Coordinates of C-alpha atoms and ligand atoms in Angstrom, one line a residue:
M1 CA 88.0 65.7 106.9
R2 CA 89.0 68.0 103.7
M3 CA 91.8 69.5 105.5
L4 CA 93.8 66.3 106.8
D5 CA 92.8 65.0 103.4
A6 CA 94.9 67.7 101.9
L7 CA 97.9 67.6 104.2
A8 CA 98.0 63.5 103.2
R9 CA 98.1 65.1 99.3
K10 CA 95.1 63.5 98.8
S11 CA 93.1 64.2 95.6
L12 CA 90.6 66.3 96.1
D13 CA 87.2 68.0 94.1
R14 CA 88.4 71.5 95.3
P15 CA 90.9 72.8 98.1
P16 CA 90.1 72.9 101.8
V17 CA 89.4 76.6 102.3
W18 CA 89.9 78.9 105.9
F19 CA 91.9 82.2 106.4
M20 CA 94.0 83.5 109.1
R21 CA 92.1 85.9 111.7
Q22 CA 88.7 84.8 110.3
A23 CA 87.6 85.2 113.8
G24 CA 88.1 88.6 114.3
R25 CA 87.3 92.5 113.5
Y26 CA 85.6 92.2 110.4
L27 CA 82.9 90.1 111.5
P28 CA 80.2 92.1 112.7
E29 CA 79.2 89.3 115.6
Y30 CA 82.8 89.7 116.4
R31 CA 82.5 93.5 116.7
E32 CA 79.5 92.3 118.8
L33 CA 80.9 90.5 121.4
R34 CA 83.6 92.4 121.7
R35 CA 81.5 95.2 122.8
L36 CA 80.5 93.5 126.0
H37 CA 84.0 92.0 126.6
S38 CA 87.3 92.8 126.2
F39 CA 89.9 91.0 124.2
A40 CA 91.4 89.4 127.4
E41 CA 87.9 88.4 128.7
A42 CA 87.3 87.0 125.4
T43 CA 90.1 84.8 125.3
H44 CA 90.1 83.3 128.8
T45 CA 86.5 82.9 128.6
P46 CA 85.9 79.4 127.1
E47 CA 81.9 79.9 126.1
I48 CA 82.9 83.2 124.7
A49 CA 86.6 81.9 123.0
A50 CA 84.5 79.0 121.2
E51 CA 82.1 81.0 120.0
I52 CA 83.9 83.1 118.4
T53 CA 86.0 80.4 117.0
L54 CA 82.8 79.3 115.2
Q55 CA 81.6 82.5 114.2
P56 CA 82.8 82.3 110.8
V57 CA 82.5 78.9 110.3
R58 CA 79.0 79.0 110.6
R59 CA 78.7 82.3 108.7
F60 CA 81.2 80.9 105.4
G61 CA 80.6 77.0 105.5
L62 CA 84.1 76.9 106.3
D63 CA 86.8 74.0 106.5
A64 CA 88.4 75.0 109.8
A65 CA 88.0 76.9 112.4
I66 CA 91.1 78.3 114.3
V67 CA 91.0 78.3 118.3
F68 CA 90.3 81.9 119.0
S69 CA 93.4 83.2 121.5
D70 CA 96.3 85.3 120.5
I71 CA 100.3 83.9 120.2
M72 CA 101.0 85.9 123.2
T73 CA 98.1 84.4 125.0
P74 CA 100.4 81.6 126.7
L75 CA 103.0 83.8 128.0
E76 CA 101.2 85.1 130.8
A77 CA 101.6 81.6 132.0
M78 CA 105.5 81.8 131.7
G79 CA 105.2 84.6 134.2
V80 CA 104.9 87.7 131.3
P81 CA 102.0 89.6 131.5
V82 CA 100.8 90.7 128.3
E83 CA 97.9 93.6 127.4
F84 CA 96.2 94.0 124.3
T85 CA 95.7 97.6 123.6
P86 CA 94.6 96.1 120.3
G87 CA 98.4 94.8 119.6
P88 CA 100.2 93.0 122.5
S89 CA 101.8 95.2 124.8
L90 CA 104.5 94.2 127.9
S91 CA 107.3 95.5 129.8
P92 CA 110.4 94.7 127.3
L93 CA 112.6 91.7 128.5
S94 CA 115.9 91.6 127.9
L95 CA 117.9 88.2 125.9
E96 CA 118.8 87.1 129.9
D97 CA 115.1 87.4 131.0
V98 CA 113.7 85.3 128.3
S99 CA 116.5 82.6 128.8
R100 CA 115.2 82.5 132.9
L101 CA 111.8 82.1 131.8
P102 CA 110.2 79.1 133.7
E103 CA 108.7 76.6 131.5
L104 CA 104.9 77.1 130.2
D105 CA 102.4 76.0 133.3
L106 CA 99.9 73.6 131.5
D107 CA 97.7 74.0 134.3
R108 CA 97.7 77.9 133.1
V109 CA 96.5 77.4 129.9
E110 CA 93.6 75.1 130.9
F111 CA 91.3 77.8 129.7
V112 CA 92.5 77.6 126.1
M113 CA 92.0 73.7 126.1
E114 CA 88.7 73.9 127.1
T115 CA 87.7 76.4 124.6
L116 CA 89.4 74.2 121.9
A117 CA 87.0 71.0 123.2
L118 CA 83.8 72.9 123.6
A119 CA 84.6 74.4 119.6
R120 CA 85.4 70.6 118.8
A121 CA 82.4 69.2 120.0
E122 CA 80.1 71.7 118.0
L123 CA 81.8 71.5 115.1
P124 CA 80.8 69.5 112.3
D125 CA 82.9 66.3 111.8
D126 CA 84.6 67.0 108.4
V127 CA 85.4 70.7 109.9
A128 CA 88.5 70.7 111.2
L129 CA 89.9 72.5 114.4
I130 CA 93.2 74.4 114.4
G131 CA 95.5 75.2 117.3
F132 CA 98.2 77.1 117.1
C133 CA 101.3 79.1 118.8
G134 CA 103.6 81.7 117.9
A135 CA 107.1 80.7 116.8
P136 CA 110.1 81.1 119.3
F137 CA 111.8 83.8 117.1
T138 CA 108.3 86.0 116.2
L139 CA 107.8 85.4 120.4
M140 CA 111.0 87.0 121.2
A141 CA 110.5 89.5 118.7
Y142 CA 107.7 90.8 121.1
L143 CA 109.5 90.2 124.3
L144 CA 112.5 92.0 123.7
E145 CA 110.5 94.9 121.9
G146 CA 107.5 95.1 124.3
G147 CA 105.1 95.0 121.3
G148 CA 104.8 95.4 117.9
S149 CA 107.3 97.2 115.6
K150 CA 108.3 97.3 112.0
D151 CA 111.7 96.4 112.3
F152 CA 112.1 94.6 115.6
M153 CA 115.9 95.5 116.1
A154 CA 115.6 94.6 119.5
V155 CA 115.6 90.9 118.9
R156 CA 117.8 91.3 115.8
S157 CA 120.7 92.6 117.3
A158 CA 120.4 90.8 120.4
A159 CA 120.5 87.9 118.3
V160 CA 123.9 89.3 116.7
R161 CA 125.3 90.3 120.1
N162 CA 125.0 86.8 121.8
P163 CA 124.3 84.0 119.5
K164 CA 124.5 81.3 122.0
L165 CA 122.3 82.9 124.6
A166 CA 120.1 83.6 121.6
A167 CA 119.6 80.1 120.6
E168 CA 119.3 78.8 124.5
A169 CA 116.7 81.4 125.1
L170 CA 115.0 80.3 121.5
H171 CA 114.8 76.7 122.7
G172 CA 113.3 77.6 125.8
L173 CA 110.7 79.2 124.1
A174 CA 110.2 76.1 121.8
R175 CA 110.0 73.2 124.6
S176 CA 107.2 75.4 126.3
M177 CA 105.6 75.9 122.8
Q178 CA 106.0 72.5 122.2
R179 CA 103.8 71.1 125.4
Y180 CA 101.7 74.0 124.6
L181 CA 100.9 72.8 121.1
E182 CA 100.6 68.7 122.2
A183 CA 98.1 69.9 125.2
Q184 CA 96.2 71.7 122.1
I185 CA 96.2 68.2 120.1
A186 CA 95.3 66.2 123.2
A187 CA 92.5 68.7 123.6
G188 CA 91.2 68.6 120.1
A189 CA 93.0 70.4 117.7
D190 CA 93.2 68.2 114.9
V191 CA 96.1 70.5 113.1
V192 CA 98.7 73.2 114.7
Q193 CA 100.1 75.9 113.1
V194 CA 102.9 77.7 114.1
F195 CA 102.8 81.4 113.3
D196 CA 106.3 83.1 112.5
S197 CA 105.2 86.2 111.5
W198 CA 108.5 87.8 111.8
A199 CA 110.9 85.1 110.6
G200 CA 110.9 86.9 107.2
L201 CA 113.0 90.0 108.8
V202 CA 116.5 87.4 109.5
S203 CA 119.1 86.6 107.1
E204 CA 119.6 83.2 105.4
R205 CA 121.9 82.2 107.6
T206 CA 120.3 83.3 110.6
F207 CA 116.9 81.3 109.4
L208 CA 119.3 78.3 109.3
D209 CA 121.5 78.4 112.5
T210 CA 118.8 79.7 114.9
V211 CA 115.3 80.7 113.8
G212 CA 114.4 77.6 111.9
P213 CA 115.9 75.0 114.2
A214 CA 113.6 76.9 117.1
A215 CA 111.0 76.4 115.0
A216 CA 111.4 72.7 113.8
A217 CA 111.8 72.2 117.8
T218 CA 108.3 73.2 118.4
L219 CA 107.0 70.9 115.7
E220 CA 109.4 67.6 116.8
G221 CA 107.0 65.0 117.8
L222 CA 103.9 66.2 117.5
T223 CA 101.2 64.0 117.2
A224 CA 98.6 66.0 114.5
P225 CA 99.5 67.4 111.3
T226 CA 101.6 70.6 111.6
I227 CA 101.8 74.2 109.3
F228 CA 104.6 76.5 109.6
F229 CA 103.7 80.1 108.1
A230 CA 106.0 82.6 107.4
P231 CA 105.1 85.8 105.6
D232 CA 107.2 88.3 103.6
A233 CA 110.4 85.1 103.5
S234 CA 110.3 84.7 100.2
H235 CA 114.2 84.3 100.3
L236 CA 113.9 81.7 102.6
L237 CA 111.7 79.2 101.0
D238 CA 113.7 77.2 99.8
H239 CA 114.8 76.2 103.6
F240 CA 111.5 76.0 104.6
P241 CA 111.3 72.1 104.8
T242 CA 114.1 72.3 107.2
V243 CA 111.6 73.2 109.9
R244 CA 109.9 69.5 109.7
A245 CA 106.4 70.9 109.3
T246 CA 103.9 68.6 107.3
G247 CA 102.6 71.8 105.0
Y248 CA 103.8 75.2 104.6
G249 CA 102.1 78.7 104.6
V250 CA 103.2 81.2 102.2
D251 CA 102.1 84.9 101.4
W252 CA 101.1 86.6 98.2
R253 CA 104.5 88.1 97.0
L254 CA 105.6 85.2 94.4
P255 CA 103.1 83.7 92.3
L256 CA 101.9 79.9 94.1
P257 CA 103.5 77.6 91.9
V258 CA 106.6 79.3 92.3
A259 CA 106.8 79.3 96.0
W260 CA 105.6 75.9 95.7
D261 CA 108.6 74.5 93.2
R262 CA 111.0 77.2 96.1
I263 CA 109.5 74.8 98.6
G264 CA 109.4 71.4 97.1
R265 CA 106.3 69.8 95.3
S266 CA 106.1 67.1 98.1
H267 CA 104.8 69.6 101.1
P268 CA 101.5 70.4 101.2
I269 CA 100.8 74.5 100.7
Q270 CA 98.8 76.9 102.0
G271 CA 97.8 80.2 100.6
S272 CA 97.9 82.8 98.9
L273 CA 95.3 85.6 97.9
D274 CA 96.8 89.2 99.0
P275 CA 94.5 90.3 101.7
A276 CA 94.4 93.3 99.7
V277 CA 92.1 91.6 97.1
L278 CA 89.0 91.4 99.8
L279 CA 89.1 95.6 99.6
T280 CA 87.9 95.4 96.1
D281 CA 84.3 94.1 94.9
P282 CA 82.7 90.7 94.5
E283 CA 83.3 90.2 90.9
T284 CA 87.2 91.6 91.1
V285 CA 87.5 88.9 94.4
Q286 CA 85.8 86.4 92.4
R287 CA 87.9 87.1 89.3
E288 CA 91.4 87.1 91.6
V289 CA 90.6 83.7 93.2
T290 CA 89.8 81.8 90.4
A291 CA 93.1 83.1 88.3
L292 CA 94.9 82.2 91.5
L293 CA 93.4 78.3 91.3
D294 CA 93.9 78.5 87.7
T295 CA 97.6 78.3 88.5
V296 CA 97.8 75.3 91.0
R297 CA 94.6 73.6 89.7
G298 CA 94.1 69.9 90.5
A299 CA 97.2 69.8 92.0
A300 CA 97.0 67.3 95.6
G301 CA 98.5 69.4 98.6
H302 CA 97.0 72.5 97.8
I303 CA 95.1 74.5 100.7
F304 CA 93.5 77.7 99.9
N305 CA 94.0 80.8 102.2
L306 CA 94.9 84.3 102.1
G307 CA 98.5 85.3 102.3
H308 CA 98.4 86.9 105.8
G309 CA 95.5 87.5 107.9
I310 CA 92.2 89.2 106.9
H311 CA 92.4 92.7 107.1
R312 CA 89.6 94.3 109.4
A313 CA 87.9 96.9 106.8
S314 CA 87.4 93.7 104.4
P315 CA 83.8 93.9 103.4
I316 CA 81.5 90.8 104.4
E317 CA 80.5 90.5 100.4
N318 CA 83.8 90.3 99.7
V319 CA 84.1 87.5 101.9
S320 CA 81.1 85.5 101.1
A321 CA 82.5 86.0 97.0
M322 CA 85.8 84.5 98.2
V323 CA 84.6 81.6 99.8
A324 CA 82.5 81.0 97.4
A325 CA 84.7 81.2 94.6
A326 CA 87.2 79.0 96.1
K327 CA 84.8 76.6 96.6
E328 CA 83.5 76.4 93.1
A329 CA 86.9 75.5 92.2
S330 CA 86.1 71.8 91.6
Ligands
1CP401 O1 90.8 94.1 119.6 C1 90.9 92.8 119.3 O2 89.8 92.7 119.1 C2 92.1 92.7 119.1 C3 92.6 92.2 117.6 C4 93.2 90.7 117.6 C5 92.8 89.4 117.4 C6 91.3 89.1 116.7 C7 94.9 90.3 118.6 C8 95.4 91.5 119.0 N1 95.0 88.9 118.3 C9 93.5 88.6 118.0 C10 93.2 87.4 117.3 C11 94.6 86.4 116.8 N2 95.8 86.7 116.7 C12 94.2 84.5 116.4 C13 93.1 84.2 115.9 C14 92.3 84.6 115.4 C15 92.1 83.8 113.9 O3 93.1 83.9 113.1 O4 91.1 84.0 113.4 C16 95.5 84.3 115.6 C17 95.8 83.1 115.0 C18 96.4 85.5 116.2 C19 98.0 85.5 116.3 C20 98.7 86.5 115.9 N3 98.7 87.4 116.5 C21 100.1 87.1 115.5 C22 100.4 85.9 113.9 C23 99.5 86.4 112.9 C24 100.0 87.2 112.0 O5 99.4 88.3 111.8 O6 101.0 87.4 111.6 C25 100.3 87.9 115.6 C26 101.8 88.8 115.3 C27 99.9 88.4 117.1 C28 100.3 89.8 117.6 C29 99.0 90.5 117.7 N4 97.9 90.2 118.8 C30 97.0 91.4 118.1 C31 97.3 92.4 117.3 C32 96.5 93.4 116.9 C33 98.5 92.1 117.1 C34 99.7 92.2 116.2 C35 100.5 93.2 116.7 C36 101.5 94.0 115.8 O7 102.7 93.3 115.6 O8 101.6 95.4 115.8

């Protein structure tokens, strides 16, 4: 598998190609299915979720599929009901509440495992299946805020007020997510990715003291290669390896070689085209993809991806141009 070879830093004729949020609203066939089924129904029904997982791979010939689910989906199996409107929405919890959450009940996320098994059975042998979860800090950010936010002040202030309880709460989430990822591997995931979408909000010290160690605990002992992704975290890149993932996902803010030098060239890297490039035109997309690949041409351990999730307004012809240009990179 090209994806596993890149994570093992083998020399390849071209990097593996996939992109975050590749199963989603920019795809007409996804919107078609979502007209018939709510997001909750689509994620909870293995046949539908597996179909959505496969859609972008069929259309673009990608080297990896990512299971269709959400970082907030497993929290229901810890007793926290979450609605999607379309972002996650829930009754905000206190830090005490989070520290007292029960461990994830794996029987209640069996639908995710069935989705993985169905998708794995349909995928070509050389296409990797990616399982995922939210990192403890990012999950806690949504749990304390009750939904999306620009600055997630609730989690940041709670962590300052009571660092010991915050660390405890984060480690509880880490334990559950570690088991959740291992179950995904057992169900067919070839690689797992941890999304720490809001880790970039914290200081270097808080990352080293609490946020990073909680992400590390999530990955500890897993039996498949792992990727840790945190966008808008240029100030933390030197410390990414403290998470002890196999590879690291970065956004577009720094040139890819600069980010790679900061993380360390011995670690595989994933990224990092600006999703805004996909709102231009096929010629511009091709030029930008080629320019990006020229900066790391031939380096073992690069996985082509966007620097964050694809924007829902991205025209299909631009996405096709991106994949074609990335695959021509031999
Ligand atoms: O209306 C719809 O169709 C729902 C939109 C949607 C989709 C397609 C949501 C709600 N989640 C998803 C799927 C999803 N979410 C996937 C699988 C699809 C794929 O990648 O191909 C994944 C990996 C996620 C992960 C996710 N959810 C993250 C981490 C990645 C990132 O973008 O930083 C985060 C932060 C979420 C929360 C979330 N779920 C949905 C939305 C709109 C959001 C963002 C909310 C916010 O903070 O404002």
